[in-house]
Amino acid sequence: MNRKLLLPSLLLFTSSFVFAQDKVIDNIIKEANENSQLENLAHELLDVVGPRLVGTPQMKQANDWVVKKYADWGISAKNEQWGQWRGWERGVTHVDLVSPRLRTLEAIQLAWSPSTNGKPIKAEAIILPDDITDSVSFQKWLPNVKGKLVLVSHNQISGRPEKNWEEFATKDLFEKYKKDKVEDLRKFSRNLAKTGLKAKELASALENAGAAAVIINNWSQGFGVDKVFGANTRKIPTVNLSVEDYGLVYRLAKHGSKPVLNVTSESKELGLVPTYNTVAELKSKQKPNEYVMLSAHLDSWDAASGATDNGSGTILMMETMRILKKFYPNPKRTILVGHWGSEEQGLNGSKA
């Protein structure tokens, strides 16, 4: 080729390539901004399927939903079993304070909590003694839990977040609140440590001593927000009460008012069930054995919809693949997306 023609030809080719690449990028940006499917995906996954606890029917429903959505977009996807998990299905939780007055309490059973077996538990609620001297004194007290609902969590001195205190309290009162809060928690922690038991061991000890149920509160330091994880009991229910309702029952018990609760906690044990990762693929023709990897865990805890952790990441990966399939269907390298299972219990799906 004439050298005088080579450079213009290369420049023309290069500019055409850059223009084509720019066009793809422009289309991707336009699609993301003007035809986003994120809201629809969020509705289907978070509102309709809902929470996705490993071992539950909802987790498998979520796996299958992801595969179907990818198939609708012409993207190859499949469920890959990585192991087995304890199968469990959440039912209704309902708790009423029935004495010394009537009030329906805000309550939810923990994941994998045993059921009340179709018959509500009506029992007095008690608290741990606040003067435990050592493990021996705790063991002497332990028979008192038989047939009782036992409150085992720290009772917050206020259900208001610190930001709210800072905004509305005087400076002196806010500082006093923070100091009292720290000291109160330290006192509770020191007392609990004297039992000689860790959290899981305490739940087992109460269960083995004949307690009717374990009642907790795991407040997230925000208005109306709790962390709800897994139960440490195997035979009796573990139920979380909201910070305000837990405080009410705690104070009634502490002051000798003998609060009585009516507890319904329904659930089903499903035995060992298979558990899956869902993997989607955009296959490259140029370099099929070189990979670009995207991922987000699909599972969640099940007291809420799992939107932040990690439904948002899940639908972002799916929307990314939808747009790439539409405007970049022949990638230079194979693009894989892993929707992992059981991240919440120790990165199990992604490790597999």
mmCIF file of C-alpha atoms in Angstrom:
data_model
loop_
_atom_site.group_PDB
_atom_site.id
_atom_site.type_symbol
_atom_site.label_atom_id
_atom_site.label_comp_id
_atom_site.label_asym_id
_atom_site.label_seq_id
_atom_site.Cartn_x
_atom_site.Cartn_y
_atom_site.Cartn_z
ATOM 1 C CA MET A 1 0.000 0.000 0.000
ATOM 2 C CA ASN A 2 1.169 3.507 -0.796
ATOM 3 C CA ARG A 3 2.555 5.025 2.413
ATOM 4 C CA LYS A 4 0.762 8.279 1.598
ATOM 5 C CA LEU A 5 -2.567 6.433 1.740
ATOM 6 C CA LEU A 6 -1.795 4.285 4.796
ATOM 7 C CA LEU A 7 -2.049 6.960 7.466
ATOM 8 C CA PRO A 8 -5.354 8.424 6.232
ATOM 9 C CA SER A 9 -6.733 4.892 5.986
ATOM 10 C CA LEU A 10 -5.668 4.093 9.545
ATOM 11 C CA LEU A 11 -7.071 7.364 10.782
ATOM 12 C CA LEU A 12 -10.339 6.672 8.997
ATOM 13 C CA PHE A 13 -10.531 3.177 10.474
ATOM 14 C CA THR A 14 -9.627 4.422 13.940
ATOM 15 C CA SER A 15 -12.130 7.254 13.858
ATOM 16 C CA SER A 16 -14.825 4.867 12.627
ATOM 17 C CA PHE A 17 -13.996 2.444 15.462
ATOM 18 C CA VAL A 18 -14.032 5.197 18.064
ATOM 19 C CA PHE A 19 -17.300 6.526 16.647
ATOM 20 C CA ALA A 20 -18.832 3.045 16.857
ATOM 21 C CA GLN A 21 -17.634 2.657 20.449
ATOM 22 C CA ASP A 22 -18.947 6.088 21.356
ATOM 23 C CA LYS A 23 -22.296 5.170 19.822
ATOM 24 C CA VAL A 24 -22.527 2.044 21.976
ATOM 25 C CA ILE A 25 -21.665 4.026 25.087
ATOM 26 C CA ASP A 26 -24.187 6.730 24.209
ATOM 27 C CA ASN A 27 -26.889 4.094 23.719
ATOM 28 C CA ILE A 28 -26.038 2.453 27.043
ATOM 29 C CA ILE A 29 -26.235 5.771 28.888
ATOM 30 C CA LYS A 30 -29.486 6.703 27.159
ATOM 31 C CA GLU A 31 -31.071 3.327 27.965
ATOM 32 C CA ALA A 32 -30.038 3.543 31.609
ATOM 33 C CA ASN A 33 -31.435 7.059 31.955
ATOM 34 C CA GLU A 34 -34.559 6.852 29.821
ATOM 35 C CA ASN A 35 -35.662 3.214 29.920
ATOM 36 C CA SER A 36 -34.447 1.953 33.282
ATOM 37 C CA GLN A 37 -36.055 -1.266 34.491
ATOM 38 C CA LEU A 38 -34.679 -0.933 38.017
ATOM 39 C CA GLU A 39 -37.992 0.087 39.570
ATOM 40 C CA ASN A 40 -39.837 -2.819 37.950
ATOM 41 C CA LEU A 41 -37.114 -5.250 38.991
ATOM 42 C CA ALA A 42 -37.175 -3.891 42.541
ATOM 43 C CA HIS A 43 -40.936 -4.328 42.731
ATOM 44 C CA GLU A 44 -40.857 -7.904 41.471
ATOM 45 C CA LEU A 45 -37.958 -9.007 43.674
ATOM 46 C CA LEU A 46 -38.502 -6.980 46.843
ATOM 47 C CA ASP A 47 -42.284 -6.538 46.976
ATOM 48 C CA VAL A 48 -43.498 -9.752 45.335
ATOM 49 C CA VAL A 49 -40.814 -12.350 46.157
ATOM 50 C CA GLY A 50 -39.749 -10.506 49.303
ATOM 51 C CA PRO A 51 -37.046 -11.639 51.760
ATOM 52 C CA ARG A 52 -34.684 -14.406 50.704
ATOM 53 C CA LEU A 53 -33.399 -16.376 53.676
ATOM 54 C CA VAL A 54 -31.265 -19.351 52.675
ATOM 55 C CA GLY A 55 -33.218 -22.600 52.991
ATOM 56 C CA THR A 56 -36.639 -20.985 52.565
ATOM 57 C CA PRO A 57 -39.089 -21.390 49.671
ATOM 58 C CA GLN A 58 -38.678 -17.657 48.983
ATOM 59 C CA MET A 59 -34.952 -18.135 48.347
ATOM 60 C CA LYS A 60 -35.638 -20.752 45.681
ATOM 61 C CA GLN A 61 -38.410 -18.559 44.277
ATOM 62 C CA ALA A 62 -35.867 -15.747 43.944
ATOM 63 C CA ASN A 63 -33.358 -18.032 42.191
ATOM 64 C CA ASP A 64 -36.007 -19.095 39.687
ATOM 65 C CA TRP A 65 -37.203 -15.510 39.172
ATOM 66 C CA VAL A 66 -33.676 -14.367 38.282
ATOM 67 C CA VAL A 67 -33.278 -17.197 35.749
ATOM 68 C CA LYS A 68 -36.627 -16.341 34.133
ATOM 69 C CA LYS A 69 -35.880 -12.618 33.889
ATOM 70 C CA TYR A 70 -32.594 -13.330 32.162
ATOM 71 C CA ALA A 71 -34.329 -15.755 29.799
ATOM 72 C CA ASP A 72 -36.883 -13.051 28.928
ATOM 73 C CA TRP A 73 -33.960 -10.857 27.833
ATOM 74 C CA GLY A 74 -32.318 -13.642 25.839
ATOM 75 C CA ILE A 75 -29.514 -14.153 28.350
ATOM 76 C CA SER A 76 -28.352 -17.615 29.394
ATOM 77 C CA ALA A 77 -28.728 -18.263 33.140
ATOM 78 C CA LYS A 78 -29.025 -21.260 35.439
ATOM 79 C CA ASN A 79 -29.199 -22.290 39.088
ATOM 80 C CA GLU A 80 -26.115 -24.143 40.314
ATOM 81 C CA GLN A 81 -26.439 -26.090 43.564
ATOM 82 C CA TRP A 82 -23.614 -25.360 45.991
ATOM 83 C CA GLY A 83 -24.871 -27.312 48.999
ATOM 84 C CA GLN A 84 -27.725 -27.927 51.432
ATOM 85 C CA TRP A 85 -29.210 -25.894 54.256
ATOM 86 C CA ARG A 86 -31.774 -26.199 57.018
ATOM 87 C CA GLY A 87 -35.150 -25.644 55.372
ATOM 88 C CA TRP A 88 -37.522 -23.342 57.220
ATOM 89 C CA GLU A 89 -40.594 -21.261 56.421
ATOM 90 C CA ARG A 90 -41.742 -18.229 58.402
ATOM 91 C CA GLY A 91 -45.351 -17.980 59.539
ATOM 92 C CA VAL A 92 -47.336 -15.473 61.583
ATOM 93 C CA THR A 93 -45.900 -13.862 64.711
ATOM 94 C CA HIS A 94 -48.371 -12.206 67.079
ATOM 95 C CA VAL A 95 -47.747 -11.096 70.655
ATOM 96 C CA ASP A 96 -50.211 -9.459 73.071
ATOM 97 C CA LEU A 97 -49.626 -8.078 76.528
ATOM 98 C CA VAL A 98 -52.694 -9.350 78.420
ATOM 99 C CA SER A 99 -51.831 -8.342 81.999
ATOM 100 C CA PRO A 100 -51.669 -5.924 83.801
ATOM 101 C CA ARG A 101 -53.269 -4.248 80.768
ATOM 102 C CA LEU A 102 -54.065 -5.096 77.179
ATOM 103 C CA ARG A 103 -51.762 -4.087 74.331
ATOM 104 C CA THR A 104 -50.759 -5.696 71.034
ATOM 105 C CA LEU A 105 -46.964 -5.621 70.834
ATOM 106 C CA GLU A 106 -44.728 -5.141 67.810
ATOM 107 C CA ALA A 107 -42.996 -8.488 67.488
ATOM 108 C CA ILE A 108 -41.320 -10.819 65.010
ATOM 109 C CA GLN A 109 -39.789 -14.242 65.480
ATOM 110 C CA LEU A 110 -36.135 -14.710 64.593
ATOM 111 C CA ALA A 111 -35.073 -16.725 61.561
ATOM 112 C CA TRP A 112 -35.195 -20.497 62.137
ATOM 113 C CA SER A 113 -37.156 -19.977 65.356
ATOM 114 C CA PRO A 114 -39.114 -23.021 66.525
ATOM 115 C CA SER A 115 -42.897 -22.774 66.341
ATOM 116 C CA THR A 116 -45.498 -22.570 69.106
ATOM 117 C CA ASN A 117 -47.030 -25.595 67.315
ATOM 118 C CA GLY A 118 -50.432 -24.107 66.629
ATOM 119 C CA LYS A 119 -51.170 -23.249 70.258
ATOM 120 C CA PRO A 120 -50.347 -19.791 71.685
ATOM 121 C CA ILE A 121 -48.104 -19.587 74.735
ATOM 122 C CA LYS A 122 -49.640 -17.624 77.607
ATOM 123 C CA ALA A 123 -47.050 -17.005 80.290
ATOM 124 C CA GLU A 124 -45.445 -14.501 82.611
ATOM 125 C CA ALA A 125 -42.461 -12.548 81.307
ATOM 126 C CA ILE A 126 -39.419 -12.273 83.573
ATOM 127 C CA ILE A 127 -35.992 -10.651 83.302
ATOM 128 C CA LEU A 128 -32.541 -11.894 84.224
ATOM 129 C CA PRO A 129 -31.575 -10.949 87.792
ATOM 130 C CA ASP A 130 -29.446 -7.802 87.908
ATOM 131 C CA ASP A 131 -27.354 -8.979 90.850
ATOM 132 C CA ILE A 132 -25.687 -12.121 89.482
ATOM 133 C CA THR A 133 -22.468 -12.687 91.446
ATOM 134 C CA ASP A 134 -21.056 -15.626 89.505
ATOM 135 C CA SER A 135 -22.013 -18.654 87.409
ATOM 136 C CA VAL A 136 -22.953 -20.613 90.533
ATOM 137 C CA SER A 137 -25.524 -18.031 91.622
ATOM 138 C CA PHE A 138 -26.910 -17.956 88.085
ATOM 139 C CA GLN A 139 -27.308 -21.732 88.029
ATOM 140 C CA LYS A 140 -29.171 -21.547 91.354
ATOM 141 C CA TRP A 141 -31.537 -18.959 89.864
ATOM 142 C CA LEU A 142 -32.026 -20.832 86.573
ATOM 143 C CA PRO A 143 -34.958 -23.071 87.677
ATOM 144 C CA ASN A 144 -37.050 -19.887 88.009
ATOM 145 C CA VAL A 145 -37.385 -19.722 84.200
ATOM 146 C CA LYS A 146 -39.524 -22.862 83.944
ATOM 147 C CA GLY A 147 -42.715 -22.021 82.042
ATOM 148 C CA LYS A 148 -41.708 -18.350 81.726
ATOM 149 C CA LEU A 149 -40.950 -15.970 78.867
ATOM 150 C CA VAL A 150 -37.408 -14.743 79.547
ATOM 151 C CA LEU A 151 -36.192 -11.293 78.453
ATOM 152 C CA VAL A 152 -32.433 -11.501 77.854
ATOM 153 C CA SER A 153 -31.468 -8.229 76.126
ATOM 154 C CA HIS A 154 -30.248 -4.903 77.438
ATOM 155 C CA ASN A 155 -33.156 -2.533 78.077
ATOM 156 C CA GLN A 156 -32.410 0.777 76.340
ATOM 157 C CA ILE A 157 -32.835 3.879 78.493
ATOM 158 C CA SER A 158 -34.328 5.639 75.461
ATOM 159 C CA GLY A 159 -35.667 4.584 72.068
ATOM 160 C CA ARG A 160 -34.658 7.898 70.493
ATOM 161 C CA PRO A 161 -31.584 7.970 68.223
ATOM 162 C CA GLU A 162 -28.667 10.080 69.440
ATOM 163 C CA LYS A 163 -29.159 12.532 66.555
ATOM 164 C CA ASN A 164 -32.658 13.216 67.845
ATOM 165 C CA TRP A 165 -31.363 13.798 71.359
ATOM 166 C CA GLU A 166 -28.664 16.101 70.043
ATOM 167 C CA GLU A 167 -31.203 18.126 68.073
ATOM 168 C CA PHE A 168 -33.869 18.556 70.743
ATOM 169 C CA ALA A 169 -32.184 18.162 74.150
ATOM 170 C CA THR A 170 -30.109 20.758 75.957
ATOM 171 C CA LYS A 171 -26.371 20.252 75.657
ATOM 172 C CA ASP A 172 -26.051 19.227 79.313
ATOM 173 C CA LEU A 173 -28.941 16.768 79.076
ATOM 174 C CA PHE A 174 -27.553 15.256 75.878
ATOM 175 C CA GLU A 175 -24.142 14.725 77.478
ATOM 176 C CA LYS A 176 -25.781 13.165 80.537
ATOM 177 C CA TYR A 177 -27.833 10.847 78.305
ATOM 178 C CA LYS A 178 -24.723 9.626 76.477
ATOM 179 C CA LYS A 179 -22.881 9.018 79.740
ATOM 180 C CA ASP A 180 -25.837 7.199 81.317
ATOM 181 C CA LYS A 181 -26.338 5.100 78.183
ATOM 182 C CA VAL A 182 -22.731 3.884 78.176
ATOM 183 C CA GLU A 183 -22.721 3.118 81.897
ATOM 184 C CA ASP A 184 -26.064 1.310 81.737
ATOM 185 C CA LEU A 185 -24.817 -0.948 78.932
ATOM 186 C CA ARG A 186 -21.577 -1.651 80.792
ATOM 187 C CA LYS A 187 -23.524 -2.626 83.902
ATOM 188 C CA PHE A 188 -25.738 -4.989 81.885
ATOM 189 C CA SER A 189 -22.741 -6.521 80.089
ATOM 190 C CA ARG A 190 -20.832 -7.077 83.347
ATOM 191 C CA ASN A 191 -23.873 -8.727 84.901
ATOM 192 C CA LEU A 192 -24.405 -10.970 81.876
ATOM 193 C CA ALA A 193 -20.738 -11.980 81.819
ATOM 194 C CA LYS A 194 -21.070 -13.278 85.382
ATOM 195 C CA THR A 195 -23.391 -16.024 84.131
ATOM 196 C CA GLY A 196 -20.315 -17.552 82.514
ATOM 197 C CA LEU A 197 -22.290 -18.042 79.302
ATOM 198 C CA LYS A 198 -22.124 -16.587 75.811
ATOM 199 C CA ALA A 199 -25.323 -15.606 73.955
ATOM 200 C CA LYS A 200 -25.827 -19.004 72.292
ATOM 201 C CA GLU A 201 -25.052 -20.828 75.529
ATOM 202 C CA LEU A 202 -27.478 -18.627 77.476
ATOM 203 C CA ALA A 203 -30.318 -19.420 75.066
ATOM 204 C CA SER A 204 -29.580 -23.146 75.366
ATOM 205 C CA ALA A 205 -29.423 -22.946 79.157
ATOM 206 C CA LEU A 206 -32.811 -21.219 79.344
ATOM 207 C CA GLU A 207 -34.293 -23.709 76.900
ATOM 208 C CA ASN A 208 -32.956 -26.697 78.811
ATOM 209 C CA ALA A 209 -34.246 -25.242 82.089
ATOM 210 C CA GLY A 210 -37.799 -25.225 80.724
ATOM 211 C CA ALA A 211 -38.336 -21.616 79.617
ATOM 212 C CA ALA A 212 -41.425 -21.158 77.433
ATOM 213 C CA ALA A 213 -39.713 -18.716 75.041
ATOM 214 C CA VAL A 214 -36.834 -16.265 74.778
ATOM 215 C CA ILE A 215 -37.634 -12.578 74.211
ATOM 216 C CA ILE A 216 -35.001 -10.191 72.839
ATOM 217 C CA ASN A 217 -34.536 -6.716 71.442
ATOM 218 C CA ASN A 218 -31.714 -5.951 69.000
ATOM 219 C CA TRP A 219 -32.182 -2.240 68.386
ATOM 220 C CA SER A 220 -30.351 -0.557 65.485
ATOM 221 C CA GLN A 221 -30.243 2.871 67.180
ATOM 222 C CA GLY A 222 -32.822 4.336 64.781
ATOM 223 C CA PHE A 223 -36.535 5.062 64.979
ATOM 224 C CA GLY A 224 -38.412 1.758 64.761
ATOM 225 C CA VAL A 225 -35.462 -0.218 63.401
ATOM 226 C CA ASP A 226 -34.187 -3.541 64.761
ATOM 227 C CA LYS A 227 -31.702 -6.122 63.536
ATOM 228 C CA VAL A 228 -33.401 -9.516 63.293
ATOM 229 C CA PHE A 229 -31.058 -12.444 62.738
ATOM 230 C CA GLY A 230 -31.212 -16.142 63.634
ATOM 231 C CA ALA A 231 -32.539 -17.910 66.740
ATOM 232 C CA ASN A 232 -30.178 -19.716 69.103
ATOM 233 C CA THR A 233 -32.972 -21.933 70.435
ATOM 234 C CA ARG A 234 -33.877 -25.319 68.967
ATOM 235 C CA LYS A 235 -37.098 -26.205 70.817
ATOM 236 C CA ILE A 236 -38.695 -22.959 72.013
ATOM 237 C CA PRO A 237 -39.460 -19.734 70.092
ATOM 238 C CA THR A 238 -37.191 -16.699 70.102
ATOM 239 C CA VAL A 239 -39.081 -13.457 69.481
ATOM 240 C CA ASN A 240 -37.838 -9.904 68.991
ATOM 241 C CA LEU A 241 -39.925 -7.073 70.480
ATOM 242 C CA SER A 242 -39.508 -3.488 69.289
ATOM 243 C CA VAL A 243 -37.369 -1.283 71.512
ATOM 244 C CA GLU A 244 -40.380 0.519 73.025
ATOM 245 C CA ASP A 245 -42.455 -2.610 73.632
ATOM 246 C CA TYR A 246 -39.467 -4.496 75.020
ATOM 247 C CA GLY A 247 -38.894 -1.605 77.406
ATOM 248 C CA LEU A 248 -42.529 -1.702 78.520
ATOM 249 C CA VAL A 249 -42.475 -5.416 79.328
ATOM 250 C CA TYR A 250 -39.030 -5.133 80.931
ATOM 251 C CA ARG A 251 -40.139 -2.343 83.277
ATOM 252 C CA LEU A 252 -43.307 -4.196 84.235
ATOM 253 C CA ALA A 253 -41.265 -7.267 85.136
ATOM 254 C CA LYS A 254 -38.583 -5.274 86.959
ATOM 255 C CA HIS A 255 -41.122 -3.470 89.146
ATOM 256 C CA GLY A 256 -42.997 -6.643 90.078
ATOM 257 C CA SER A 257 -46.114 -6.116 87.935
ATOM 258 C CA LYS A 258 -45.850 -9.677 86.576
ATOM 259 C CA PRO A 259 -46.578 -9.001 82.886
ATOM 260 C CA VAL A 260 -48.340 -11.822 81.043
ATOM 261 C CA LEU A 261 -47.943 -12.209 77.291
ATOM 262 C CA ASN A 262 -49.837 -14.273 74.751
ATOM 263 C CA VAL A 263 -47.344 -15.422 72.088
ATOM 264 C CA THR A 264 -48.127 -16.979 68.709
ATOM 265 C CA SER A 265 -45.096 -17.838 66.591
ATOM 266 C CA GLU A 266 -45.772 -20.020 63.560
ATOM 267 C CA SER A 267 -43.106 -21.632 61.377
ATOM 268 C CA LYS A 268 -42.369 -24.865 59.516
ATOM 269 C CA GLU A 269 -39.245 -27.011 59.536
ATOM 270 C CA LEU A 270 -38.604 -28.357 56.025
ATOM 271 C CA GLY A 271 -35.570 -30.579 56.593
ATOM 272 C CA LEU A 272 -32.384 -30.217 54.564
ATOM 273 C CA VAL A 273 -33.016 -28.509 51.227
ATOM 274 C CA PRO A 274 -30.733 -27.839 48.234
ATOM 275 C CA THR A 275 -29.324 -24.316 47.975
ATOM 276 C CA TYR A 276 -28.183 -22.510 44.852
ATOM 277 C CA ASN A 277 -26.180 -19.765 43.226
ATOM 278 C CA THR A 278 -27.712 -18.278 40.082
ATOM 279 C CA VAL A 279 -25.201 -17.589 37.304
ATOM 280 C CA ALA A 280 -25.844 -15.617 34.090
ATOM 281 C CA GLU A 281 -23.564 -15.419 31.052
ATOM 282 C CA LEU A 282 -22.980 -13.240 27.998
ATOM 283 C CA LYS A 283 -20.688 -15.449 25.907
ATOM 284 C CA SER A 284 -17.870 -13.889 23.905
ATOM 285 C CA LYS A 285 -16.943 -15.134 20.452
ATOM 286 C CA GLN A 286 -13.554 -13.394 20.457
ATOM 287 C CA LYS A 287 -12.165 -14.529 23.800
ATOM 288 C CA PRO A 288 -14.733 -16.933 25.253
ATOM 289 C CA ASN A 289 -12.384 -18.269 27.933
ATOM 290 C CA GLU A 290 -11.462 -14.876 29.332
ATOM 291 C CA TYR A 291 -13.970 -13.465 31.806
ATOM 292 C CA VAL A 292 -15.282 -10.251 33.250
ATOM 293 C CA MET A 293 -16.975 -11.112 36.547
ATOM 294 C CA LEU A 294 -19.849 -9.221 38.139
ATOM 295 C CA SER A 295 -21.580 -10.342 41.314
ATOM 296 C CA ALA A 296 -23.973 -9.548 44.140
ATOM 297 C CA HIS A 297 -25.426 -11.849 46.759
ATOM 298 C CA LEU A 298 -29.095 -12.682 46.249
ATOM 299 C CA ASP A 299 -29.960 -13.918 49.739
ATOM 300 C CA SER A 300 -31.005 -11.762 52.687
ATOM 301 C CA TRP A 301 -32.237 -12.002 56.227
ATOM 302 C CA ASP A 302 -35.986 -12.274 56.278
ATOM 303 C CA ALA A 303 -37.457 -9.765 58.726
ATOM 304 C CA ALA A 304 -37.661 -7.178 55.922
ATOM 305 C CA SER A 305 -37.462 -7.237 52.130
ATOM 306 C CA GLY A 306 -33.668 -7.295 51.830
ATOM 307 C CA ALA A 307 -33.666 -4.157 49.682
ATOM 308 C CA THR A 308 -30.415 -2.551 50.807
ATOM 309 C CA ASP A 309 -28.633 -5.804 51.571
ATOM 310 C CA ASN A 310 -28.448 -6.783 48.845
ATOM 311 C CA GLY A 311 -31.496 -6.467 46.611
ATOM 312 C CA SER A 312 -30.123 -3.193 45.279
ATOM 313 C CA GLY A 313 -26.920 -4.897 44.156
ATOM 314 C CA THR A 314 -28.849 -7.801 42.637
ATOM 315 C CA ILE A 315 -31.083 -5.682 40.420
ATOM 316 C CA LEU A 316 -28.133 -3.460 39.442
ATOM 317 C CA MET A 317 -26.273 -6.507 38.107
ATOM 318 C CA MET A 318 -29.391 -7.658 36.261
ATOM 319 C CA GLU A 319 -30.035 -4.242 34.724
ATOM 320 C CA THR A 320 -26.387 -4.048 33.657
ATOM 321 C CA MET A 321 -26.681 -7.373 31.851
ATOM 322 C CA ARG A 322 -29.984 -6.382 30.227
ATOM 323 C CA ILE A 323 -28.472 -3.214 28.772
ATOM 324 C CA LEU A 324 -25.250 -4.921 27.677
ATOM 325 C CA LYS A 325 -27.245 -7.637 25.917
ATOM 326 C CA LYS A 326 -29.220 -4.966 24.074
ATOM 327 C CA PHE A 327 -26.331 -2.739 22.967
ATOM 328 C CA TYR A 328 -23.180 -4.843 23.371
ATOM 329 C CA PRO A 329 -24.348 -8.409 22.666
ATOM 330 C CA ASN A 330 -20.947 -9.628 21.447
ATOM 331 C CA PRO A 331 -18.494 -8.636 24.178
ATOM 332 C CA LYS A 332 -14.759 -9.019 23.714
ATOM 333 C CA ARG A 333 -14.635 -11.265 26.772
ATOM 334 C CA THR A 334 -17.303 -13.462 28.339
ATOM 335 C CA ILE A 335 -19.277 -11.605 31.003
ATOM 336 C CA LEU A 336 -20.495 -13.610 33.999
ATOM 337 C CA VAL A 337 -22.774 -12.538 36.835
ATOM 338 C CA GLY A 338 -22.890 -14.514 40.063
ATOM 339 C CA HIS A 339 -25.970 -14.103 42.255
ATOM 340 C CA TRP A 340 -24.656 -15.790 45.377
ATOM 341 C CA GLY A 341 -26.650 -17.670 48.002
ATOM 342 C CA SER A 342 -26.107 -17.634 51.788
ATOM 343 C CA GLU A 343 -23.709 -14.692 51.915
ATOM 344 C CA GLU A 344 -25.314 -13.684 55.202
ATOM 345 C CA GLN A 345 -24.248 -16.903 56.934
ATOM 346 C CA GLY A 346 -20.588 -16.670 55.929
ATOM 347 C CA LEU A 347 -20.063 -16.094 52.180
ATOM 348 C CA ASN A 348 -21.096 -19.704 51.553
ATOM 349 C CA GLY A 349 -22.354 -19.380 47.986
ATOM 350 C CA SER A 350 -19.435 -17.338 46.691
ATOM 351 C CA LYS A 351 -16.913 -19.639 48.384
ATOM 352 C CA ALA A 352 -18.422 -22.691 46.681
#
